[in-house]
Every structure is written in structure tokens, then in C-alpha cells.
CSV table of N, CA and C in Angstrom, one decimal:
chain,number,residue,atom,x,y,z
A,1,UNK,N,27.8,-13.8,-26.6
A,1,UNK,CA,27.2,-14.5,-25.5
A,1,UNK,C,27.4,-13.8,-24.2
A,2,UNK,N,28.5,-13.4,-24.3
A,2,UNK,CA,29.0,-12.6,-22.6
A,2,UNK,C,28.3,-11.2,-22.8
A,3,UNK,N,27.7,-10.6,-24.0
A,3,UNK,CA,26.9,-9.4,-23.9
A,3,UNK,C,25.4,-9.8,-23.5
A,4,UNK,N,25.2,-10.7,-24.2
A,4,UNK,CA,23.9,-11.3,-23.5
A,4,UNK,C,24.0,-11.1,-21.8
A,5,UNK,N,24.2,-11.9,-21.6
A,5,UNK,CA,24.7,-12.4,-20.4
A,5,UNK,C,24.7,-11.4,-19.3
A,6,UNK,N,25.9,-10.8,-19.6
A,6,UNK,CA,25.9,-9.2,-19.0
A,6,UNK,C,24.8,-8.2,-18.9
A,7,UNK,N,23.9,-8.1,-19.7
A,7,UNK,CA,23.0,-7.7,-20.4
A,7,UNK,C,21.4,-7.9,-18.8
A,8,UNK,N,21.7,-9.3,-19.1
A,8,UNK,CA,20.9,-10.5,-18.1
A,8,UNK,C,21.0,-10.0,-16.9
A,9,UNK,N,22.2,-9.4,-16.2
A,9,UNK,CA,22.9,-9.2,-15.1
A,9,UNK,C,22.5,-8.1,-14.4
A,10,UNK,N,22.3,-7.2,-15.3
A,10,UNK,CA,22.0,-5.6,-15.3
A,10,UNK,C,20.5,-5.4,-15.2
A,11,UNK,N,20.1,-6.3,-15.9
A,11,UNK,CA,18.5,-6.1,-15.7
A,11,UNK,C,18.1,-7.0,-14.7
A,12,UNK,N,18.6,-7.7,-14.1
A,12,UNK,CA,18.0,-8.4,-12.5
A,12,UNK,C,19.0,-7.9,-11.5
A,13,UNK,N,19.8,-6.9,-11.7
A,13,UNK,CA,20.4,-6.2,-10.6
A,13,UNK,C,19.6,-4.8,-10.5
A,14,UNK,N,18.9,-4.1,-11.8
A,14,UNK,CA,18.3,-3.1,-11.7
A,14,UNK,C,16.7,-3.3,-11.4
A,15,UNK,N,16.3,-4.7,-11.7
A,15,UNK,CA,15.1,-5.1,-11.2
A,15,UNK,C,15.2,-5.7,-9.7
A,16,UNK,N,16.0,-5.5,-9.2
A,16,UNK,CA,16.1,-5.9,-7.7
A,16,UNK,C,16.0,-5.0,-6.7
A,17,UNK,N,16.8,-4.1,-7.2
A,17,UNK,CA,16.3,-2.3,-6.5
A,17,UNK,C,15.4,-1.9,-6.2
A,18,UNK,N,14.3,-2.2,-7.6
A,18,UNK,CA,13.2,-1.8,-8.0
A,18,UNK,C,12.2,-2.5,-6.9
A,19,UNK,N,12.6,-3.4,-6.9
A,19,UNK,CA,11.6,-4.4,-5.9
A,19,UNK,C,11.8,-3.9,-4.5
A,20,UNK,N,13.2,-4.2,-4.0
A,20,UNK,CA,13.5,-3.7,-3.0
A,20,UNK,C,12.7,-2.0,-2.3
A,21,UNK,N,12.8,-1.2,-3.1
A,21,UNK,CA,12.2,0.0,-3.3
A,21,UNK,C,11.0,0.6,-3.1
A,22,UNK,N,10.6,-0.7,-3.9
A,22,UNK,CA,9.4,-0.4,-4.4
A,22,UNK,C,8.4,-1.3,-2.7
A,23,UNK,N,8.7,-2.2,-2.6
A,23,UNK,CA,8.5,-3.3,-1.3
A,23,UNK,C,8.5,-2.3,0.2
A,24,UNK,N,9.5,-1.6,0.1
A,24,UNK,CA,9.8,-0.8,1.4
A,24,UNK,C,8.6,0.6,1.3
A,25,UNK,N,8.1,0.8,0.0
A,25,UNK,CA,7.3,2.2,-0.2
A,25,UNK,C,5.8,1.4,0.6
A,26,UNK,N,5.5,-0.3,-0.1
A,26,UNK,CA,4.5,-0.7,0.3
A,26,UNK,C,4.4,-1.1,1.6
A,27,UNK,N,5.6,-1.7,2.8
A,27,UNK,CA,5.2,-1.5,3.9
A,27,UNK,C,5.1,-0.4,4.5
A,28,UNK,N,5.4,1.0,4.2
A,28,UNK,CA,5.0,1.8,4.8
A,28,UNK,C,4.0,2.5,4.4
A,29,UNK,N,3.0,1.7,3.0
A,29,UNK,CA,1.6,2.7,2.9
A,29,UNK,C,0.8,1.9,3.9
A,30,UNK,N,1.0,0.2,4.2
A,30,UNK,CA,0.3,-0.1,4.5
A,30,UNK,C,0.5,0.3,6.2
A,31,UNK,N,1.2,0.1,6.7
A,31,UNK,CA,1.9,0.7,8.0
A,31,UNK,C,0.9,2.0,8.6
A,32,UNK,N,1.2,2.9,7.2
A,32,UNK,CA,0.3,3.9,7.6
A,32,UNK,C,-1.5,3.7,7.9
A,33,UNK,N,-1.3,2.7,6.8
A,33,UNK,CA,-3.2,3.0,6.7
A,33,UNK,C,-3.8,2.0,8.0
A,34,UNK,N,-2.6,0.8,8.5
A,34,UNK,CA,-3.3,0.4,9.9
A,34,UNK,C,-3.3,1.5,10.6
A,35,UNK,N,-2.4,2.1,10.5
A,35,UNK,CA,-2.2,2.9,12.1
A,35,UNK,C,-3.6,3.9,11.6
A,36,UNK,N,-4.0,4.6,10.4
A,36,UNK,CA,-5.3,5.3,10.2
A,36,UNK,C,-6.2,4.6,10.7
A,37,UNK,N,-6.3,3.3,9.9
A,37,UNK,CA,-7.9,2.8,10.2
A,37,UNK,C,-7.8,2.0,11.3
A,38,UNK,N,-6.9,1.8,12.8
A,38,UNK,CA,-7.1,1.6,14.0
A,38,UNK,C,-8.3,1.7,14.4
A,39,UNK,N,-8.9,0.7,15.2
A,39,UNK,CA,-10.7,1.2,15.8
A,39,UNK,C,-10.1,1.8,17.2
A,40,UNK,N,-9.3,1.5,17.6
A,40,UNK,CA,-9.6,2.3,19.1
A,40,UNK,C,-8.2,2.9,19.2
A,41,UNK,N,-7.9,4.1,20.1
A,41,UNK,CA,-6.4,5.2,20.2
A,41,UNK,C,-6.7,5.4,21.9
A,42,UNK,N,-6.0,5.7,21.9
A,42,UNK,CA,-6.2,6.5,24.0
A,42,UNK,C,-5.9,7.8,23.5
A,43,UNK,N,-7.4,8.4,23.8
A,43,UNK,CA,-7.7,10.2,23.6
A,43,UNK,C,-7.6,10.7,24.8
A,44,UNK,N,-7.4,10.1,26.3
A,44,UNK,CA,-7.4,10.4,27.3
A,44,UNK,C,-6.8,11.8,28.0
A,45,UNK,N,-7.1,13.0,28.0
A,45,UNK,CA,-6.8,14.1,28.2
A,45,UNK,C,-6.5,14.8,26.9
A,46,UNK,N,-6.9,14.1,25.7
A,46,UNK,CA,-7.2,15.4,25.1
A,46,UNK,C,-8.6,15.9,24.4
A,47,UNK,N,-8.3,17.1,24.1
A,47,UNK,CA,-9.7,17.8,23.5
A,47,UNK,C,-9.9,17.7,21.9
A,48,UNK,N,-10.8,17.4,21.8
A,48,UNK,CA,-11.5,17.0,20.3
A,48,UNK,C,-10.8,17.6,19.2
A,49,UNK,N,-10.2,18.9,19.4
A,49,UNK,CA,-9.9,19.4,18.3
A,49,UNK,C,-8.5,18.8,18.1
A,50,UNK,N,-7.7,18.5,19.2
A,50,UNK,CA,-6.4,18.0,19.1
A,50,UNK,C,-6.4,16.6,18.6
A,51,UNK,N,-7.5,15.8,18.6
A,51,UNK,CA,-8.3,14.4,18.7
A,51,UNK,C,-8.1,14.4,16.9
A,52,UNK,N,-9.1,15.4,16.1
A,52,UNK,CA,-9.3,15.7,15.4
A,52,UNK,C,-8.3,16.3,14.2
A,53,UNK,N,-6.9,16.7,14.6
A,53,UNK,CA,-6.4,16.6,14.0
A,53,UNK,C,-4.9,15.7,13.4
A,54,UNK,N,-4.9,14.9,14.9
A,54,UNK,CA,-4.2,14.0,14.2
A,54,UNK,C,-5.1,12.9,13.7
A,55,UNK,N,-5.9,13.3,13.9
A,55,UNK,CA,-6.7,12.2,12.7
A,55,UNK,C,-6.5,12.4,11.3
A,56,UNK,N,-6.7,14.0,11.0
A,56,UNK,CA,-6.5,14.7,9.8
A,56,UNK,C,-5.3,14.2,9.8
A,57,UNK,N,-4.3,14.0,10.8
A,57,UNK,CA,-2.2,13.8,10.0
A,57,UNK,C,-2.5,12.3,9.4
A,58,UNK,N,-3.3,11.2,10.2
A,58,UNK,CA,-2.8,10.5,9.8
A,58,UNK,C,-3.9,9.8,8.4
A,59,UNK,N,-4.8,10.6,8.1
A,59,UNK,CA,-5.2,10.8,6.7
A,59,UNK,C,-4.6,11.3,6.0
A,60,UNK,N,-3.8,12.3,5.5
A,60,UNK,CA,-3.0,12.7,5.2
A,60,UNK,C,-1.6,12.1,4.9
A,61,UNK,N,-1.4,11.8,5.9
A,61,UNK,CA,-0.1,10.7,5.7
A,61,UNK,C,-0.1,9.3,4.8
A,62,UNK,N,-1.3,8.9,5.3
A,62,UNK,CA,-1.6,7.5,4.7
A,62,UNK,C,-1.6,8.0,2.6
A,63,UNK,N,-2.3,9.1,2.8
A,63,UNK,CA,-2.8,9.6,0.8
A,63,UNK,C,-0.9,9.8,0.6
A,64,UNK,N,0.0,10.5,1.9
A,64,UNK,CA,1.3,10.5,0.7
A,64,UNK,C,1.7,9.6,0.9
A,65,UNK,N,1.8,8.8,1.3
A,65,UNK,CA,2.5,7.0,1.6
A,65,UNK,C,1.6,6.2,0.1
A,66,UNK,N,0.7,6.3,-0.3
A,66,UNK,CA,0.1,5.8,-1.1
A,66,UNK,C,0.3,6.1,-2.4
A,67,UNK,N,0.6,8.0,-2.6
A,67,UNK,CA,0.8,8.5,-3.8
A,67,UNK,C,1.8,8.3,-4.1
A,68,UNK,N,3.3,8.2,-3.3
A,68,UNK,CA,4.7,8.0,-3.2
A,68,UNK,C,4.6,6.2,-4.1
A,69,UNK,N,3.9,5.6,-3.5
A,69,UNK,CA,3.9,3.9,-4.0
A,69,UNK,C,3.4,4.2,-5.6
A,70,UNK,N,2.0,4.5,-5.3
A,70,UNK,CA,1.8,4.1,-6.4
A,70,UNK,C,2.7,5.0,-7.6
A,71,UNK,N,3.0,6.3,-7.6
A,71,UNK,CA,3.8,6.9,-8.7
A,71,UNK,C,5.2,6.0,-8.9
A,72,UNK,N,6.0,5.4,-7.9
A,72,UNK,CA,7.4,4.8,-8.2
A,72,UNK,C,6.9,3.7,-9.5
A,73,UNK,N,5.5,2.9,-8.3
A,73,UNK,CA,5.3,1.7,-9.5
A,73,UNK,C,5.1,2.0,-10.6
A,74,UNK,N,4.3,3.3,-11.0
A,74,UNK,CA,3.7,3.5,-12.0
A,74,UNK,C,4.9,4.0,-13.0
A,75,UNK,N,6.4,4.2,-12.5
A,75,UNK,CA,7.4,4.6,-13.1
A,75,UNK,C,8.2,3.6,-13.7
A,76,UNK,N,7.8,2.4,-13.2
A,76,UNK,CA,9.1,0.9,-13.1
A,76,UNK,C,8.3,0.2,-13.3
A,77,UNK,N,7.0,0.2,-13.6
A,77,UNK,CA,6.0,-0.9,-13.9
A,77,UNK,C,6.4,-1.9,-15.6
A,78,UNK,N,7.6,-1.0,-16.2
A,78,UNK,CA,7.9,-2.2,-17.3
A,78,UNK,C,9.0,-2.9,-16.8
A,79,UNK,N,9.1,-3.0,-15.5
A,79,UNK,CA,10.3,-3.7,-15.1
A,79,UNK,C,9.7,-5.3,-14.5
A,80,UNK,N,8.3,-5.2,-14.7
A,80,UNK,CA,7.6,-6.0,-14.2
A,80,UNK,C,6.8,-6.9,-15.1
A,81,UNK,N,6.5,-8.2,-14.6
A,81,UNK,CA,5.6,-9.1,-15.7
A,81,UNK,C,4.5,-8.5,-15.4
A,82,UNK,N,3.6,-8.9,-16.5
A,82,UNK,CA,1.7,-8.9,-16.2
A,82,UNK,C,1.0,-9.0,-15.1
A,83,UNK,N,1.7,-10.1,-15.1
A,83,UNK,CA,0.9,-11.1,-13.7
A,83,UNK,C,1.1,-10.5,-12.0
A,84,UNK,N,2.3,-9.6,-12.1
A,84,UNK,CA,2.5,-8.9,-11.0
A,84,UNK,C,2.2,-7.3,-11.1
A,85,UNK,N,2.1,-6.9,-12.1
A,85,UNK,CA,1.7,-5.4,-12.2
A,85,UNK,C,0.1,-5.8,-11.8
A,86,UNK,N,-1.0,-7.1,-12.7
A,86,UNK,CA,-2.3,-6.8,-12.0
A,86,UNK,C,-2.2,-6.9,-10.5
A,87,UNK,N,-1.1,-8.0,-10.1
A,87,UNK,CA,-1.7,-8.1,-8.6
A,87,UNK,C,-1.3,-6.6,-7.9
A,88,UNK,N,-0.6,-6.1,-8.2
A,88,UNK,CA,0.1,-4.5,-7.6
A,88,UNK,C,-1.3,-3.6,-8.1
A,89,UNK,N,-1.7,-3.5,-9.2
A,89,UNK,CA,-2.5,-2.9,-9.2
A,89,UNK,C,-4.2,-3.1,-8.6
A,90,UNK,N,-4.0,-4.4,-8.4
A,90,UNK,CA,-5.4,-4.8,-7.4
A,90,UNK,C,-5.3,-3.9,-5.7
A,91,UNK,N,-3.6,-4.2,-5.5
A,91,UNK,CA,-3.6,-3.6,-4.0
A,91,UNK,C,-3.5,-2.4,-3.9
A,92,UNK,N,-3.5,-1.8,-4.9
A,92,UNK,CA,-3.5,-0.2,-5.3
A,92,UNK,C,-5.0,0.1,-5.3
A,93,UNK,N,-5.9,-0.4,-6.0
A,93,UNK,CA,-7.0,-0.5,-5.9
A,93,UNK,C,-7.9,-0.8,-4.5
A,94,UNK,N,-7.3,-1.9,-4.0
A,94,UNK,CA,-8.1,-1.6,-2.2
A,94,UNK,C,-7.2,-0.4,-1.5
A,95,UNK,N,-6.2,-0.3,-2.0
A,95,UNK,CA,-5.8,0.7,-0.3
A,95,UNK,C,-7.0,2.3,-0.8
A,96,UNK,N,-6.8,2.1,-2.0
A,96,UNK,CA,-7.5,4.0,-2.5
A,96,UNK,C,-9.2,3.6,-1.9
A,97,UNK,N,-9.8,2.6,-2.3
A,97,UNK,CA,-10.8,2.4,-2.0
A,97,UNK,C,-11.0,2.5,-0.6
A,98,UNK,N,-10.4,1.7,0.0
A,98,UNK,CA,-9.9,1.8,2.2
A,98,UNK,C,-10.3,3.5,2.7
A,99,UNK,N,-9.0,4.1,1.8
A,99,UNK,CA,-8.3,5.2,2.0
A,99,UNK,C,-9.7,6.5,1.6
A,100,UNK,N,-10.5,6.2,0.5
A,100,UNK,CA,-11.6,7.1,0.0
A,100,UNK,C,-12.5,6.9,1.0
A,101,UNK,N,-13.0,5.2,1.2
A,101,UNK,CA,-14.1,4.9,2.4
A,101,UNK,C,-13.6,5.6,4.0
A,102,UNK,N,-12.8,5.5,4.4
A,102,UNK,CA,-12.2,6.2,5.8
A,102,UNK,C,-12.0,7.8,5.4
A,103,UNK,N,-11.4,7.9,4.8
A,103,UNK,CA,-11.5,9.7,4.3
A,103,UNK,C,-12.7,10.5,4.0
A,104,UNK,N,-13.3,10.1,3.9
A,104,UNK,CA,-15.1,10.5,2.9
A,104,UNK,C,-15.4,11.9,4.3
A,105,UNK,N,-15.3,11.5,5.1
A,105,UNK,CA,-16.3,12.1,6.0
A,105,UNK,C,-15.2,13.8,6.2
A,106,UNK,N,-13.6,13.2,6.0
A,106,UNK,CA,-13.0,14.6,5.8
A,106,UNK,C,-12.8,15.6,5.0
A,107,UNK,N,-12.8,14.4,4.1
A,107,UNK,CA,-13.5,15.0,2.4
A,107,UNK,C,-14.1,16.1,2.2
A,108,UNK,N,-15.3,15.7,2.9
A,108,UNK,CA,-16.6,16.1,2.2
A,108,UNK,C,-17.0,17.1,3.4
A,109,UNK,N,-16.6,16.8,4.7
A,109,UNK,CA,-17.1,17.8,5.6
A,109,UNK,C,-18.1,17.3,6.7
A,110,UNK,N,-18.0,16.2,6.8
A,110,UNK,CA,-19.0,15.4,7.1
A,110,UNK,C,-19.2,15.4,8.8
A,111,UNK,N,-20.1,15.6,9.5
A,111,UNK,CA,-20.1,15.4,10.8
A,111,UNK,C,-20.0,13.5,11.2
A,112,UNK,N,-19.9,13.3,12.1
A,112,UNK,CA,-19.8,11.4,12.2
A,112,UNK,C,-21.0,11.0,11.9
A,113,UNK,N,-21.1,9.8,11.4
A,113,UNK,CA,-22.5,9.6,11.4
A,113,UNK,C,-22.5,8.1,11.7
A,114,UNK,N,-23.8,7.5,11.3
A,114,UNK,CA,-23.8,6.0,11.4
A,114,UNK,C,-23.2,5.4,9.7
A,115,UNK,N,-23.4,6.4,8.4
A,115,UNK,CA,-22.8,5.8,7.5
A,115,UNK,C,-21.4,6.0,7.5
A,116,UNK,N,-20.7,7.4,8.2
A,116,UNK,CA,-19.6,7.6,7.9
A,116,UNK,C,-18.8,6.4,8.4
A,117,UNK,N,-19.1,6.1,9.7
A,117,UNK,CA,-18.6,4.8,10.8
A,117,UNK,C,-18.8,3.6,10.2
A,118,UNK,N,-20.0,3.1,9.5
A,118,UNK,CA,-19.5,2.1,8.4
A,118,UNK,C,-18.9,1.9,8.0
A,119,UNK,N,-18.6,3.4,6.7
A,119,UNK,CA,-17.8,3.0,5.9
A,119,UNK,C,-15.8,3.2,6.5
A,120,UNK,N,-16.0,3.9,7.3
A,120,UNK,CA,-14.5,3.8,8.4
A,120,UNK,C,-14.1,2.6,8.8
A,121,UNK,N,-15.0,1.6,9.3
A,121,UNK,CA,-15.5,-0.2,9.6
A,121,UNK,C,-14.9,-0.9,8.3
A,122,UNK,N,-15.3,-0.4,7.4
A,122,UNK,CA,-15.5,-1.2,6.4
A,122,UNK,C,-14.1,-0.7,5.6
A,123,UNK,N,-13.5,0.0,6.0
A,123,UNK,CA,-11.9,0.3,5.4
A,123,UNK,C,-10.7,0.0,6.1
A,124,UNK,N,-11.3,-0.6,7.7
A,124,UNK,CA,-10.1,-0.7,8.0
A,124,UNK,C,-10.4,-2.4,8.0
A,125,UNK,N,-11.6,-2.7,8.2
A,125,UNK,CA,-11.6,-4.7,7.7
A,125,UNK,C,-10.8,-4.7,6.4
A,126,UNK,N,-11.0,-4.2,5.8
A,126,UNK,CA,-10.2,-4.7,4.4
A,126,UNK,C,-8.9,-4.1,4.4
A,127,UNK,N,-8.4,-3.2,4.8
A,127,UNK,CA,-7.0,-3.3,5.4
A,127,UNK,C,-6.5,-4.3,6.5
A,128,UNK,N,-7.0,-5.0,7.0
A,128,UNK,CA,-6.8,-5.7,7.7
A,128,UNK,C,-7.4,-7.7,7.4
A,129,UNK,N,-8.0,-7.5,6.4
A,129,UNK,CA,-8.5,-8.8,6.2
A,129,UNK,C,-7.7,-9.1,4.4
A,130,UNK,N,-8.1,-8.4,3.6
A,130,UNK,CA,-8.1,-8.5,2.6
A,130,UNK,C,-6.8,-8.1,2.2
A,131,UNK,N,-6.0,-6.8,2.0
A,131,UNK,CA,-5.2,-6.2,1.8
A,131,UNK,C,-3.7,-7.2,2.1
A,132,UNK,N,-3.8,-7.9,3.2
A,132,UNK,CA,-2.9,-8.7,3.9
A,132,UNK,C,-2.7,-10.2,2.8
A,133,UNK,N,-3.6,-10.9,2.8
A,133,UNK,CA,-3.8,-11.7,1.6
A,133,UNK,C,-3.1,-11.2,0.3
A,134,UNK,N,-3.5,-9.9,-0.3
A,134,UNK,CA,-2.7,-9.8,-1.2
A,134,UNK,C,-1.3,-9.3,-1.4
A,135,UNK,N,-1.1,-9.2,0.0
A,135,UNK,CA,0.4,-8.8,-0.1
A,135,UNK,C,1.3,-9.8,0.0
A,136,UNK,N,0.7,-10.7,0.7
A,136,UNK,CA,1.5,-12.1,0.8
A,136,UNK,C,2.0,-13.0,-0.7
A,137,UNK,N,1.0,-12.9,-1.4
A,137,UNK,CA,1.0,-13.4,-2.9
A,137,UNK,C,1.8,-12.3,-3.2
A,138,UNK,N,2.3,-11.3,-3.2
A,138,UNK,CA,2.9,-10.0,-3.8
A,138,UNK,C,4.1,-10.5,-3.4
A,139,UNK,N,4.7,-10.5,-2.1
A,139,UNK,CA,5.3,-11.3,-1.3
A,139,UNK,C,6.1,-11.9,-2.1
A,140,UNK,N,5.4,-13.3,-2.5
A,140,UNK,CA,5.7,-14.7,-3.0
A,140,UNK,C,6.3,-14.7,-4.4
A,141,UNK,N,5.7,-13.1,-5.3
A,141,UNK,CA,5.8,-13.2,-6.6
A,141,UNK,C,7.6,-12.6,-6.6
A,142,UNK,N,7.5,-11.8,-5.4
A,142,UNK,CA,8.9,-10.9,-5.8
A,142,UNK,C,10.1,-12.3,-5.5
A,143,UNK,N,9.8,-12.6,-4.6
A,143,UNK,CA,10.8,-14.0,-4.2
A,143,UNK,C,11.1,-14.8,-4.9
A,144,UNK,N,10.4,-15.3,-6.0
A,144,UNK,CA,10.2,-15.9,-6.6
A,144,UNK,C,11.2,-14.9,-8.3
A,145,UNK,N,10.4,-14.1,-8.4
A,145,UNK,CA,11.6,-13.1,-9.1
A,145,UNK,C,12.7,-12.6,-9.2
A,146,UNK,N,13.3,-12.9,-7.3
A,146,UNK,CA,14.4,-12.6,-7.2
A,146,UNK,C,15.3,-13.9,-6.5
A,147,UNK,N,14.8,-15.0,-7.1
A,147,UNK,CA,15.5,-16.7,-6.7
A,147,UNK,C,15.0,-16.9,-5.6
A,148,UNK,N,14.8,-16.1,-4.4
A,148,UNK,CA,14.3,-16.9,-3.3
A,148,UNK,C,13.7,-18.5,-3.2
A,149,UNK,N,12.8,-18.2,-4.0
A,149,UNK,CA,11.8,-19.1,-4.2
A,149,UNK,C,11.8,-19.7,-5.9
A,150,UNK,N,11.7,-21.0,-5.8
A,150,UNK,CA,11.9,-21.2,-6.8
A,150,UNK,C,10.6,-21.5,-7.7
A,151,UNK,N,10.5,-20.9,-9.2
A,151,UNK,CA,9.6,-20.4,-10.0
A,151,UNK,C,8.6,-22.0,-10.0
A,152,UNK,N,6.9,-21.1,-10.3
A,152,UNK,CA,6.1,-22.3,-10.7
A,152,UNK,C,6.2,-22.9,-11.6
């Protein structure tokens, strides 16, 4: 009974890490991708090309803040029920989508356009509308996993 037990102990002290870990990787992808898909900066004395490339950092930044998340989860994901790996994997799923729609134009080489600006519109509303929503339920599930909250 006390190997059980013990047993019990170890794996919600090692799934707590994991959360912890894993929780701190996701506020700073999402951290990054507001600060990317911001609609407005003060460019005020500088020139386009300096304009231009911290835009590239913070493209860039946001893709390793995202690869870093998603590879840990993708390492510790049996540490996890179903029900929270889909919802982790849903918000894996908008940030790349965010991240491809706001990226495209660097991508690809693209001069600005009226579709590139869309879809840059249209990546940082769902970082900021949708994305938030699911992290709150993410939120609720870990608390709930780790006693905060008590189970449904």
C-alpha cells in the first residue's frame, strides 16, 4: 500500500513540474506573439530598414517561443490526460496558424499588401480574441490537476 502510495506521490510531484514548466513556456509564446501581432509600435525616428528588422526579431522570436512549447509538450504529453493534450493541442494549432498568417509576407518575400494586412489582422484578432479563451480553460484544467480547483 505505501508503494502505491509513494508511487502516487512521485507522479503528481513530477506532473507538477511538468505543468509548471510547461505553463511558463506558454506565457511566454503567447507574450511573444502579442508583442508580434501588436497593430500599432512608435517607429518615430527610425528608418524602415531598422523598422523592418525588428519586425523580423520579433517573428522570429515568437517561431522559438513556440517551437521550445510545443517540443517540451510534445516530450511530456504522457504525463497528461486526453482531454488536456486536445485542448493544448488546439492552442498549438491557433498560435502556428496566427504565427503562418502574420509571417506569410516574410516568408514568402512579400511586399505589404492589402492581403498580407489581412491576414496580419486576422492573426493578431485571434491571438487576442480566441487564443485567450483557450488558455483560460487550459488554465482551469491544470488547477484542477493540481488540487487548486476542485475536479468536475
Amino acid at each position: 500500500m505505501n508503494l502505491v502510495y509513494s508511487k502516487q506521490i512521485q507522479l503528481y510531484s513530477k506532473k507538477s513540474e511538468i505543468i509548471e514548466k510547461l505553463y511558463h513556456k506558454l506565457v511566454d509564446l503567447n507574450d511573444a506573439m502579442l508583442e508580434m501581432t501588436q497593430s500599432f509600435r512608435n517607429i518615430t525616428g527610425k528608418d524602415k530598414e531598422t523598422v523592418e528588422k525588428e519586425e523580423l526579431e520579433r517573428v522570429n522570436k515568437s517561431a522559438e517561443k513556440g517551437n521550445d512549447f510545443f517540443k517540451y509538450y510534445s516530450t511530456n504529453k504522457i504525463y497528461f490526460e486526453i482531454e488536456t493534450c486536445t485542448l493544448i493541442e488546439e492552442l498549438q494549432k491557433q498560435f502556428r496558424e496566427s504565427h503562418s498568417d502574420y509571417s506569410f509576407r516574410y516568408t514568402f518575400g512579400m511586399p505589404a499588401s492589402q492581403m498580407t494586412y489581412e491576414m496580419a489582422k486576422n492573426a493578431g484578432d485571434r491571438v487576442r480574441d480566441k487564443i485567450p479563451i483557450l488558455m483560460k480553460k487550459l488554465e482551469n484544467d491544470f488547477r484542477r490537476t493540481l488540487g487548486v480547483l476542485e475536479k468536475k
